[in-house]
Amino acid sequence: MSEPPSRLPGSSSGSTIAVIGLGLMGGSLVRALISREDGTRVLGATPDPRDRAAAERVLRVPAAPDARDVIADADLVVYAAPLAPIVEMVPVHAPLLRDDAVVTDVAGLKRPILHAVQRAGLSSRYVGAHPMAGGERSGFDGGHEDLFRDALVWLCADRGVEPHAAQTVELFWSNLGCRPEWTDPESHDRLMERVSQLPQLTANALALALEDCGARASDLGPGGRDMTRLAESSPEVWRDLFAHTAPELAGLLRDLGGRLEELAVRLESGELGAVAELMARTGRWRVGRGKRASETE
């Protein structure tokens, strides 16, 4: 990809970006935008009074309790709320948007939002985005301006999306130091079931197992802390996502359970060499030298 331009799309003429949702993701996005000092006007909205107060105190961003108070002024609207609220807001906000406004989001699934956008008649100027960045903390105070730096950002859109909208969103993320890549919504969501949702619930299951055996979080070493970091994630955010992927995710968890059972059987039978080989195989996968799924046993 070529070097991104130094300014956000339209910033030289005083563009306005409205960030809807000022939690971890929205708060980090606002911080990153403000830190550029390139003339972009940044507006924020959230119904959470704590996040509004934090945004105004730390960044002096005009924060509104209702997104309808800020979207009419925006060149670009970025939904940074959880999935379910975004799906609910899109049809309500559609009539209030400027005719030339571009719409995007940062939610972890793309098909539900794309369907809502299509029903609202916005698919020609909507580009879904999913930055592969986040953290276990929630709320505005959990964010930081470098959260998205060098992050892979998946982009999805309808076939009829306007070239201007596609370019605007791609440049938006490039200018924040991200690596945008295009995919289709179905492929994106299937991938997220595996690389995002499965690790999340695996961390929760491990934390439960440790709690059940009497271990405390303070007993963990670096490896245990890394493995259970996601156990602190917001249940509300993930519950919205699981509502759309539960059957597929349940299958993935059962597959994982089979792998754990395989390890247990080999340990019980004293096959430590086989266990070591499985560990070596996962090490090769981790550094990018593993086999493709079709080549594995």
PDB file of C-alpha atoms in Angstrom:
ATOM      1  CA  MET A   1       0.000   0.000   0.000  1.00  0.00           C
ATOM      2  CA  SER A   2       1.285   3.465  -0.829  1.00  0.00           C
ATOM      3  CA  GLU A   3       2.125   5.999   1.839  1.00  0.00           C
ATOM      4  CA  PRO A   4      -1.082   7.559   3.261  1.00  0.00           C
ATOM      5  CA  PRO A   5      -1.566  11.309   2.886  1.00  0.00           C
ATOM      6  CA  SER A   6      -0.757  13.488   5.862  1.00  0.00           C
ATOM      7  CA  ARG A   7      -4.340  14.676   6.406  1.00  0.00           C
ATOM      8  CA  LEU A   8      -7.639  12.949   6.924  1.00  0.00           C
ATOM      9  CA  PRO A   9     -10.050  13.081   3.961  1.00  0.00           C
ATOM     10  CA  GLY A  10     -11.434  16.584   3.669  1.00  0.00           C
ATOM     11  CA  SER A  11      -9.586  17.921   6.709  1.00  0.00           C
ATOM     12  CA  SER A  12      -8.014  20.764   4.707  1.00  0.00           C
ATOM     13  CA  SER A  13     -11.491  22.200   4.205  1.00  0.00           C
ATOM     14  CA  GLY A  14     -12.507  21.702   7.828  1.00  0.00           C
ATOM     15  CA  SER A  15     -14.111  18.263   7.793  1.00  0.00           C
ATOM     16  CA  THR A  16     -16.208  17.142  10.742  1.00  0.00           C
ATOM     17  CA  ILE A  17     -16.113  13.619  12.170  1.00  0.00           C
ATOM     18  CA  ALA A  18     -18.771  12.437  14.601  1.00  0.00           C
ATOM     19  CA  VAL A  19     -17.834   9.510  16.842  1.00  0.00           C
ATOM     20  CA  ILE A  20     -20.923   7.783  18.247  1.00  0.00           C
ATOM     21  CA  GLY A  21     -19.962   5.946  21.421  1.00  0.00           C
ATOM     22  CA  LEU A  22     -17.133   7.091  23.700  1.00  0.00           C
ATOM     23  CA  GLY A  23     -16.105   3.874  25.404  1.00  0.00           C
ATOM     24  CA  LEU A  24     -12.804   2.076  24.869  1.00  0.00           C
ATOM     25  CA  MET A  25     -12.948   2.142  21.077  1.00  0.00           C
ATOM     26  CA  GLY A  26     -14.649   5.497  20.569  1.00  0.00           C
ATOM     27  CA  GLY A  27     -12.592   7.163  23.271  1.00  0.00           C
ATOM     28  CA  SER A  28      -9.364   5.899  21.724  1.00  0.00           C
ATOM     29  CA  LEU A  29     -10.501   7.053  18.293  1.00  0.00           C
ATOM     30  CA  VAL A  30     -11.313  10.544  19.560  1.00  0.00           C
ATOM     31  CA  ARG A  31      -7.913  10.755  21.269  1.00  0.00           C
ATOM     32  CA  ALA A  32      -6.143   9.699  18.079  1.00  0.00           C
ATOM     33  CA  LEU A  33      -8.048  12.236  15.978  1.00  0.00           C
ATOM     34  CA  ILE A  34      -7.446  15.095  18.397  1.00  0.00           C
ATOM     35  CA  SER A  35      -3.729  14.288  18.669  1.00  0.00           C
ATOM     36  CA  ARG A  36      -3.234  14.869  14.936  1.00  0.00           C
ATOM     37  CA  GLU A  37      -3.980  18.606  15.244  1.00  0.00           C
ATOM     38  CA  ASP A  38      -4.759  18.771  11.518  1.00  0.00           C
ATOM     39  CA  GLY A  39      -7.846  20.953  11.662  1.00  0.00           C
ATOM     40  CA  THR A  40     -10.385  18.141  11.780  1.00  0.00           C
ATOM     41  CA  ARG A  41     -13.410  18.971  13.912  1.00  0.00           C
ATOM     42  CA  VAL A  42     -14.267  16.033  16.190  1.00  0.00           C
ATOM     43  CA  LEU A  43     -17.691  15.599  17.780  1.00  0.00           C
ATOM     44  CA  GLY A  44     -18.699  12.854  20.178  1.00  0.00           C
ATOM     45  CA  ALA A  45     -21.905  11.424  21.579  1.00  0.00           C
ATOM     46  CA  THR A  46     -22.769   8.813  24.195  1.00  0.00           C
ATOM     47  CA  PRO A  47     -25.667   8.247  26.589  1.00  0.00           C
ATOM     48  CA  ASP A  48     -23.162   7.333  29.334  1.00  0.00           C
ATOM     49  CA  PRO A  49     -22.668  10.427  31.547  1.00  0.00           C
ATOM     50  CA  ARG A  50     -19.326   9.154  32.869  1.00  0.00           C
ATOM     51  CA  ASP A  51     -17.857   8.777  29.401  1.00  0.00           C
ATOM     52  CA  ARG A  52     -19.237  12.179  28.371  1.00  0.00           C
ATOM     53  CA  ALA A  53     -17.665  13.839  31.377  1.00  0.00           C
ATOM     54  CA  ALA A  54     -14.334  12.084  30.818  1.00  0.00           C
ATOM     55  CA  ALA A  55     -14.249  13.112  27.150  1.00  0.00           C
ATOM     56  CA  GLU A  56     -14.989  16.728  27.930  1.00  0.00           C
ATOM     57  CA  ARG A  57     -12.567  16.845  30.857  1.00  0.00           C
ATOM     58  CA  VAL A  58      -9.625  15.201  29.145  1.00  0.00           C
ATOM     59  CA  LEU A  59     -10.060  16.398  25.561  1.00  0.00           C
ATOM     60  CA  ARG A  60     -12.554  19.263  25.714  1.00  0.00           C
ATOM     61  CA  VAL A  61     -14.600  17.479  23.040  1.00  0.00           C
ATOM     62  CA  PRO A  62     -18.209  18.655  22.700  1.00  0.00           C
ATOM     63  CA  ALA A  63     -19.978  15.464  23.794  1.00  0.00           C
ATOM     64  CA  ALA A  64     -23.741  15.028  23.405  1.00  0.00           C
ATOM     65  CA  PRO A  65     -26.035  12.553  25.178  1.00  0.00           C
ATOM     66  CA  ASP A  66     -27.854  11.805  21.922  1.00  0.00           C
ATOM     67  CA  ALA A  67     -26.145  11.070  18.598  1.00  0.00           C
ATOM     68  CA  ARG A  68     -28.889  12.944  16.787  1.00  0.00           C
ATOM     69  CA  ASP A  69     -27.385  16.139  18.166  1.00  0.00           C
ATOM     70  CA  VAL A  70     -24.112  15.708  16.245  1.00  0.00           C
ATOM     71  CA  ILE A  71     -24.571  13.549  13.137  1.00  0.00           C
ATOM     72  CA  ALA A  72     -26.267  16.230  11.026  1.00  0.00           C
ATOM     73  CA  ASP A  73     -22.997  18.240  10.990  1.00  0.00           C
ATOM     74  CA  ALA A  74     -20.696  15.360  10.095  1.00  0.00           C
ATOM     75  CA  ASP A  75     -18.835  14.546   6.895  1.00  0.00           C
ATOM     76  CA  LEU A  76     -18.005  11.143   8.390  1.00  0.00           C
ATOM     77  CA  VAL A  77     -20.018   9.311  11.049  1.00  0.00           C
ATOM     78  CA  VAL A  78     -18.199   6.560  12.962  1.00  0.00           C
ATOM     79  CA  TYR A  79     -20.347   4.249  15.085  1.00  0.00           C
ATOM     80  CA  ALA A  80     -18.198   3.031  17.993  1.00  0.00           C
ATOM     81  CA  ALA A  81     -21.029   1.616  20.108  1.00  0.00           C
ATOM     82  CA  PRO A  82     -21.755  -2.093  20.707  1.00  0.00           C
ATOM     83  CA  LEU A  83     -23.337  -4.040  17.865  1.00  0.00           C
ATOM     84  CA  ALA A  84     -26.994  -4.052  18.964  1.00  0.00           C
ATOM     85  CA  PRO A  85     -27.226  -0.277  19.570  1.00  0.00           C
ATOM     86  CA  ILE A  86     -25.647   0.397  16.167  1.00  0.00           C
ATOM     87  CA  VAL A  87     -28.239  -1.781  14.433  1.00  0.00           C
ATOM     88  CA  GLU A  88     -30.976   0.132  16.304  1.00  0.00           C
ATOM     89  CA  MET A  89     -29.522   3.593  15.594  1.00  0.00           C
ATOM     90  CA  VAL A  90     -28.895   3.254  11.856  1.00  0.00           C
ATOM     91  CA  PRO A  91     -32.540   3.484  10.678  1.00  0.00           C
ATOM     92  CA  VAL A  92     -33.278   6.267  13.158  1.00  0.00           C
ATOM     93  CA  HIS A  93     -30.306   8.344  12.065  1.00  0.00           C
ATOM     94  CA  ALA A  94     -30.506   7.731   8.310  1.00  0.00           C
ATOM     95  CA  PRO A  95     -32.945  10.613   7.576  1.00  0.00           C
ATOM     96  CA  LEU A  96     -30.816  13.028   9.630  1.00  0.00           C
ATOM     97  CA  LEU A  97     -27.522  12.491   7.812  1.00  0.00           C
ATOM     98  CA  ARG A  98     -26.199  14.937   5.262  1.00  0.00           C
ATOM     99  CA  ASP A  99     -26.681  13.746   1.695  1.00  0.00           C
ATOM    100  CA  ASP A 100     -22.916  13.528   1.208  1.00  0.00           C
ATOM    101  CA  ALA A 101     -22.036  12.033   4.611  1.00  0.00           C
ATOM    102  CA  VAL A 102     -20.087   8.773   4.742  1.00  0.00           C
ATOM    103  CA  VAL A 103     -20.906   6.200   7.426  1.00  0.00           C
ATOM    104  CA  THR A 104     -18.693   3.564   9.050  1.00  0.00           C
ATOM    105  CA  ASP A 105     -18.375   1.634  12.325  1.00  0.00           C
ATOM    106  CA  VAL A 106     -15.904  -0.412  14.381  1.00  0.00           C
ATOM    107  CA  ALA A 107     -18.090  -3.365  15.427  1.00  0.00           C
ATOM    108  CA  GLY A 108     -16.770  -6.930  15.556  1.00  0.00           C
ATOM    109  CA  LEU A 109     -19.341  -8.331  13.091  1.00  0.00           C
ATOM    110  CA  LYS A 110     -20.297  -6.830   9.761  1.00  0.00           C
ATOM    111  CA  ARG A 111     -23.298  -8.737   8.371  1.00  0.00           C
ATOM    112  CA  PRO A 112     -25.879  -7.492  10.939  1.00  0.00           C
ATOM    113  CA  ILE A 113     -24.901  -3.853  10.414  1.00  0.00           C
ATOM    114  CA  LEU A 114     -24.737  -4.175   6.639  1.00  0.00           C
ATOM    115  CA  HIS A 115     -28.275  -5.590   6.636  1.00  0.00           C
ATOM    116  CA  ALA A 116     -29.474  -2.653   8.762  1.00  0.00           C
ATOM    117  CA  VAL A 117     -27.711  -0.202   6.456  1.00  0.00           C
ATOM    118  CA  GLN A 118     -29.288  -1.774   3.369  1.00  0.00           C
ATOM    119  CA  ARG A 119     -32.768  -1.535   4.885  1.00  0.00           C
ATOM    120  CA  ALA A 120     -32.105   2.116   5.757  1.00  0.00           C
ATOM    121  CA  GLY A 121     -31.018   2.953   2.202  1.00  0.00           C
ATOM    122  CA  LEU A 122     -27.443   3.852   3.174  1.00  0.00           C
ATOM    123  CA  SER A 123     -25.482   1.042   1.547  1.00  0.00           C
ATOM    124  CA  SER A 124     -24.046   3.298  -1.187  1.00  0.00           C
ATOM    125  CA  ARG A 125     -22.169   5.392   1.398  1.00  0.00           C
ATOM    126  CA  TYR A 126     -21.498   2.873   4.163  1.00  0.00           C
ATOM    127  CA  VAL A 127     -18.222   1.043   4.653  1.00  0.00           C
ATOM    128  CA  GLY A 128     -17.969  -1.279   7.633  1.00  0.00           C
ATOM    129  CA  ALA A 129     -14.645  -1.318   9.478  1.00  0.00           C
ATOM    130  CA  HIS A 130     -13.289  -3.629  12.131  1.00  0.00           C
ATOM    131  CA  PRO A 131      -9.926  -2.621  13.620  1.00  0.00           C
ATOM    132  CA  MET A 132      -8.186  -5.619  15.174  1.00  0.00           C
ATOM    133  CA  ALA A 133      -7.418  -3.704  18.339  1.00  0.00           C
ATOM    134  CA  GLY A 134      -8.963  -3.499  21.768  1.00  0.00           C
ATOM    135  CA  GLY A 135      -8.375  -4.210  25.420  1.00  0.00           C
ATOM    136  CA  GLU A 136      -9.883  -5.675  28.530  1.00  0.00           C
ATOM    137  CA  ARG A 137     -10.736  -2.297  30.056  1.00  0.00           C
ATOM    138  CA  SER A 138     -13.964  -0.519  29.196  1.00  0.00           C
ATOM    139  CA  GLY A 139     -15.170   3.067  29.110  1.00  0.00           C
ATOM    140  CA  PHE A 140     -13.505   6.232  27.896  1.00  0.00           C
ATOM    141  CA  ASP A 141     -10.788   6.019  30.540  1.00  0.00           C
ATOM    142  CA  GLY A 142      -9.789   2.584  29.249  1.00  0.00           C
ATOM    143  CA  GLY A 143      -8.723   3.970  25.869  1.00  0.00           C
ATOM    144  CA  HIS A 144      -5.532   5.570  24.587  1.00  0.00           C
ATOM    145  CA  GLU A 145      -4.538   7.396  21.413  1.00  0.00           C
ATOM    146  CA  ASP A 146      -2.218   4.631  20.138  1.00  0.00           C
ATOM    147  CA  LEU A 147      -4.768   1.815  20.378  1.00  0.00           C
ATOM    148  CA  PHE A 148      -5.171   1.579  16.602  1.00  0.00           C
ATOM    149  CA  ARG A 149      -1.595   2.267  15.563  1.00  0.00           C
ATOM    150  CA  ASP A 150      -0.351  -0.399  13.116  1.00  0.00           C
ATOM    151  CA  ALA A 151      -3.583  -2.377  13.580  1.00  0.00           C
ATOM    152  CA  LEU A 152      -5.073  -4.428  10.777  1.00  0.00           C
ATOM    153  CA  VAL A 153      -8.478  -2.970   9.886  1.00  0.00           C
ATOM    154  CA  TRP A 154     -10.934  -5.092   7.913  1.00  0.00           C
ATOM    155  CA  LEU A 155     -13.170  -3.143   5.526  1.00  0.00           C
ATOM    156  CA  CYS A 156     -16.486  -4.422   4.102  1.00  0.00           C
ATOM    157  CA  ALA A 157     -19.101  -2.790   1.898  1.00  0.00           C
ATOM    158  CA  ASP A 158     -22.025  -3.472  -0.404  1.00  0.00           C
ATOM    159  CA  ARG A 159     -21.233  -4.026  -4.089  1.00  0.00           C
ATOM    160  CA  GLY A 160     -22.907  -0.710  -4.895  1.00  0.00           C
ATOM    161  CA  VAL A 161     -20.851   1.417  -2.519  1.00  0.00           C
ATOM    162  CA  GLU A 162     -19.761   4.766  -3.961  1.00  0.00           C
ATOM    163  CA  PRO A 163     -16.030   4.955  -4.747  1.00  0.00           C
ATOM    164  CA  HIS A 164     -15.808   8.181  -2.733  1.00  0.00           C
ATOM    165  CA  ALA A 165     -17.158   6.451   0.379  1.00  0.00           C
ATOM    166  CA  ALA A 166     -14.797   3.501  -0.021  1.00  0.00           C
ATOM    167  CA  GLN A 167     -11.806   5.798  -0.488  1.00  0.00           C
ATOM    168  CA  THR A 168     -12.789   8.049   2.408  1.00  0.00           C
ATOM    169  CA  VAL A 169     -12.967   5.208   4.933  1.00  0.00           C
ATOM    170  CA  GLU A 170      -9.812   3.511   3.672  1.00  0.00           C
ATOM    171  CA  LEU A 171      -7.852   6.780   3.894  1.00  0.00           C
ATOM    172  CA  PHE A 172      -9.374   7.540   7.285  1.00  0.00           C
ATOM    173  CA  TRP A 173      -7.816   4.413   8.780  1.00  0.00           C
ATOM    174  CA  SER A 174      -4.569   4.722   6.822  1.00  0.00           C
ATOM    175  CA  ASN A 175      -4.099   8.228   8.170  1.00  0.00           C
ATOM    176  CA  LEU A 176      -4.404   6.883  11.701  1.00  0.00           C
ATOM    177  CA  GLY A 177      -1.479   4.527  11.090  1.00  0.00           C
ATOM    178  CA  CYS A 178      -3.590   1.416  10.427  1.00  0.00           C
ATOM    179  CA  ARG A 179      -3.375  -1.263   7.727  1.00  0.00           C
ATOM    180  CA  PRO A 180      -6.765  -1.461   5.974  1.00  0.00           C
ATOM    181  CA  GLU A 181      -7.655  -4.619   4.029  1.00  0.00           C
ATOM    182  CA  TRP A 182     -10.845  -5.325   2.088  1.00  0.00           C
ATOM    183  CA  THR A 183     -12.914  -8.480   2.494  1.00  0.00           C
ATOM    184  CA  ASP A 184     -16.540  -9.536   2.201  1.00  0.00           C
ATOM    185  CA  PRO A 185     -18.855  -9.496   5.238  1.00  0.00           C
ATOM    186  CA  GLU A 186     -19.449 -13.256   5.285  1.00  0.00           C
ATOM    187  CA  SER A 187     -15.747 -14.126   5.226  1.00  0.00           C
ATOM    188  CA  HIS A 188     -15.029 -11.487   7.861  1.00  0.00           C
ATOM    189  CA  ASP A 189     -17.648 -12.755  10.283  1.00  0.00           C
ATOM    190  CA  ARG A 190     -16.631 -16.402   9.890  1.00  0.00           C
ATOM    191  CA  LEU A 191     -13.031 -15.440  10.584  1.00  0.00           C
ATOM    192  CA  MET A 192     -13.993 -13.444  13.685  1.00  0.00           C
ATOM    193  CA  GLU A 193     -15.813 -16.432  15.142  1.00  0.00           C
ATOM    194  CA  ARG A 194     -12.467 -18.237  15.109  1.00  0.00           C
ATOM    195  CA  VAL A 195      -9.837 -15.597  15.818  1.00  0.00           C
ATOM    196  CA  SER A 196     -11.763 -13.279  18.148  1.00  0.00           C
ATOM    197  CA  GLN A 197     -14.784 -14.899  19.770  1.00  0.00           C
ATOM    198  CA  LEU A 198     -13.227 -18.327  20.371  1.00  0.00           C
ATOM    199  CA  PRO A 199     -10.154 -16.850  22.135  1.00  0.00           C
ATOM    200  CA  GLN A 200     -12.444 -14.688  24.261  1.00  0.00           C
ATOM    201  CA  LEU A 201     -14.499 -17.595  25.599  1.00  0.00           C
ATOM    202  CA  THR A 202     -11.387 -19.750  25.947  1.00  0.00           C
ATOM    203  CA  ALA A 203      -9.930 -17.127  28.272  1.00  0.00           C
ATOM    204  CA  ASN A 204     -13.181 -17.090  30.255  1.00  0.00           C
ATOM    205  CA  ALA A 205     -13.177 -20.893  30.523  1.00  0.00           C
ATOM    206  CA  LEU A 206      -9.554 -20.952  31.685  1.00  0.00           C
ATOM    207  CA  ALA A 207     -10.262 -18.294  34.311  1.00  0.00           C
ATOM    208  CA  LEU A 208     -13.237 -20.315  35.564  1.00  0.00           C
ATOM    209  CA  ALA A 209     -11.104 -23.464  35.777  1.00  0.00           C
ATOM    210  CA  LEU A 210      -8.430 -21.619  37.738  1.00  0.00           C
ATOM    211  CA  GLU A 211     -11.015 -20.142  40.081  1.00  0.00           C
ATOM    212  CA  ASP A 212     -12.563 -23.578  40.624  1.00  0.00           C
ATOM    213  CA  CYS A 213      -9.226 -25.047  41.660  1.00  0.00           C
ATOM    214  CA  GLY A 214      -8.592 -22.252  44.158  1.00  0.00           C
ATOM    215  CA  ALA A 215      -6.022 -20.231  42.230  1.00  0.00           C
ATOM    216  CA  ARG A 216      -6.049 -16.451  42.523  1.00  0.00           C
ATOM    217  CA  ALA A 217      -5.299 -14.001  39.731  1.00  0.00           C
ATOM    218  CA  SER A 218      -2.405 -12.727  41.837  1.00  0.00           C
ATOM    219  CA  ASP A 219      -0.865 -16.231  41.728  1.00  0.00           C
ATOM    220  CA  LEU A 220      -0.428 -16.121  37.954  1.00  0.00           C
ATOM    221  CA  GLY A 221       2.876 -15.662  36.200  1.00  0.00           C
ATOM    222  CA  PRO A 222       3.299 -13.820  32.885  1.00  0.00           C
ATOM    223  CA  GLY A 223       1.926 -16.715  30.845  1.00  0.00           C
ATOM    224  CA  GLY A 224      -1.168 -17.097  32.975  1.00  0.00           C
ATOM    225  CA  ARG A 225      -1.770 -13.358  32.954  1.00  0.00           C
ATOM    226  CA  ASP A 226      -1.496 -13.292  29.161  1.00  0.00           C
ATOM    227  CA  MET A 227      -3.843 -16.254  28.782  1.00  0.00           C
ATOM    228  CA  THR A 228      -6.523 -14.806  31.060  1.00  0.00           C
ATOM    229  CA  ARG A 229      -6.285 -11.117  30.147  1.00  0.00           C
ATOM    230  CA  LEU A 230      -9.449 -11.320  28.052  1.00  0.00           C
ATOM    231  CA  ALA A 231     -11.390 -12.650  31.024  1.00  0.00           C
ATOM    232  CA  GLU A 232     -11.788  -8.996  32.079  1.00  0.00           C
ATOM    233  CA  SER A 233     -13.584  -8.018  28.860  1.00  0.00           C
ATOM    234  CA  SER A 234     -17.035  -6.419  28.934  1.00  0.00           C
ATOM    235  CA  PRO A 235     -19.777  -9.103  28.873  1.00  0.00           C
ATOM    236  CA  GLU A 236     -22.268  -6.624  27.394  1.00  0.00           C
ATOM    237  CA  VAL A 237     -20.177  -6.018  24.278  1.00  0.00           C
ATOM    238  CA  TRP A 238     -19.611  -9.721  23.656  1.00  0.00           C
ATOM    239  CA  ARG A 239     -23.196 -10.762  24.358  1.00  0.00           C
ATOM    240  CA  ASP A 240     -24.364  -8.681  21.368  1.00  0.00           C
ATOM    241  CA  LEU A 241     -21.876 -10.479  19.140  1.00  0.00           C
ATOM    242  CA  PHE A 242     -22.656 -13.974  20.434  1.00  0.00           C
ATOM    243  CA  ALA A 243     -26.339 -13.427  19.648  1.00  0.00           C
ATOM    244  CA  HIS A 244     -25.434 -13.665  15.938  1.00  0.00           C
ATOM    245  CA  THR A 245     -22.873 -16.489  16.091  1.00  0.00           C
ATOM    246  CA  ALA A 246     -23.917 -18.789  18.943  1.00  0.00           C
ATOM    247  CA  PRO A 247     -24.430 -22.056  16.967  1.00  0.00           C
ATOM    248  CA  GLU A 248     -21.166 -21.711  15.036  1.00  0.00           C
ATOM    249  CA  LEU A 249     -19.270 -20.661  18.142  1.00  0.00           C
ATOM    250  CA  ALA A 250     -20.637 -23.604  20.122  1.00  0.00           C
ATOM    251  CA  GLY A 251     -19.223 -25.926  17.469  1.00  0.00           C
ATOM    252  CA  LEU A 252     -15.818 -24.280  17.688  1.00  0.00           C
ATOM    253  CA  LEU A 253     -15.811 -24.645  21.470  1.00  0.00           C
ATOM    254  CA  ARG A 254     -16.615 -28.356  21.139  1.00  0.00           C
ATOM    255  CA  ASP A 255     -13.743 -28.722  18.671  1.00  0.00           C
ATOM    256  CA  LEU A 256     -11.474 -27.056  21.216  1.00  0.00           C
ATOM    257  CA  GLY A 257     -12.791 -29.395  23.885  1.00  0.00           C
ATOM    258  CA  GLY A 258     -11.782 -32.301  21.662  1.00  0.00           C
ATOM    259  CA  ARG A 259      -8.244 -30.964  21.463  1.00  0.00           C
ATOM    260  CA  LEU A 260      -8.092 -30.649  25.240  1.00  0.00           C
ATOM    261  CA  GLU A 261      -9.420 -34.184  25.619  1.00  0.00           C
ATOM    262  CA  GLU A 262      -6.726 -35.424  23.229  1.00  0.00           C
ATOM    263  CA  LEU A 263      -4.046 -33.830  25.392  1.00  0.00           C
ATOM    264  CA  ALA A 264      -5.583 -35.294  28.541  1.00  0.00           C
ATOM    265  CA  VAL A 265      -5.641 -38.821  27.055  1.00  0.00           C
ATOM    266  CA  ARG A 266      -2.022 -38.593  25.921  1.00  0.00           C
ATOM    267  CA  LEU A 267      -0.922 -37.365  29.341  1.00  0.00           C
ATOM    268  CA  GLU A 268      -2.799 -40.162  31.108  1.00  0.00           C
ATOM    269  CA  SER A 269      -1.180 -42.766  28.852  1.00  0.00           C
ATOM    270  CA  GLY A 270       2.288 -41.292  29.326  1.00  0.00           C
ATOM    271  CA  GLU A 271       2.698 -40.210  25.690  1.00  0.00           C
ATOM    272  CA  LEU A 272       4.803 -37.203  26.581  1.00  0.00           C
ATOM    273  CA  GLY A 273       6.608 -37.281  23.253  1.00  0.00           C
ATOM    274  CA  ALA A 274       3.281 -36.894  21.443  1.00  0.00           C
ATOM    275  CA  VAL A 275       2.386 -33.987  23.711  1.00  0.00           C
ATOM    276  CA  ALA A 276       5.746 -32.376  22.962  1.00  0.00           C
ATOM    277  CA  GLU A 277       5.165 -32.806  19.226  1.00  0.00           C
ATOM    278  CA  LEU A 278       1.771 -31.111  19.491  1.00  0.00           C
ATOM    279  CA  MET A 279       3.437 -28.264  21.356  1.00  0.00           C
ATOM    280  CA  ALA A 280       6.111 -28.006  18.659  1.00  0.00           C
ATOM    281  CA  ARG A 281       3.425 -27.960  15.978  1.00  0.00           C
ATOM    282  CA  THR A 282       1.617 -25.072  17.663  1.00  0.00           C
ATOM    283  CA  GLY A 283       4.932 -23.253  18.007  1.00  0.00           C
ATOM    284  CA  ARG A 284       5.501 -23.543  14.267  1.00  0.00           C
ATOM    285  CA  TRP A 285       1.966 -22.241  13.655  1.00  0.00           C
ATOM    286  CA  ARG A 286       2.537 -19.310  16.018  1.00  0.00           C
ATOM    287  CA  VAL A 287       5.579 -18.085  14.102  1.00  0.00           C
ATOM    288  CA  GLY A 288       3.887 -18.567  10.729  1.00  0.00           C
ATOM    289  CA  ARG A 289       5.402 -21.891   9.648  1.00  0.00           C
ATOM    290  CA  GLY A 290       2.415 -24.109  10.404  1.00  0.00           C
ATOM    291  CA  LYS A 291       0.453 -26.138   7.887  1.00  0.00           C
ATOM    292  CA  ARG A 292      -2.804 -25.040   6.355  1.00  0.00           C
ATOM    293  CA  ALA A 293      -5.948 -26.535   7.859  1.00  0.00           C
ATOM    294  CA  SER A 294      -6.375 -28.782   4.796  1.00  0.00           C
ATOM    295  CA  GLU A 295      -2.916 -30.264   5.388  1.00  0.00           C
ATOM    296  CA  THR A 296      -3.382 -31.119   9.042  1.00  0.00           C
ATOM    297  CA  GLU A 297      -4.545 -34.455  10.346  1.00  0.00           C
TER     298      GLU A 297
END
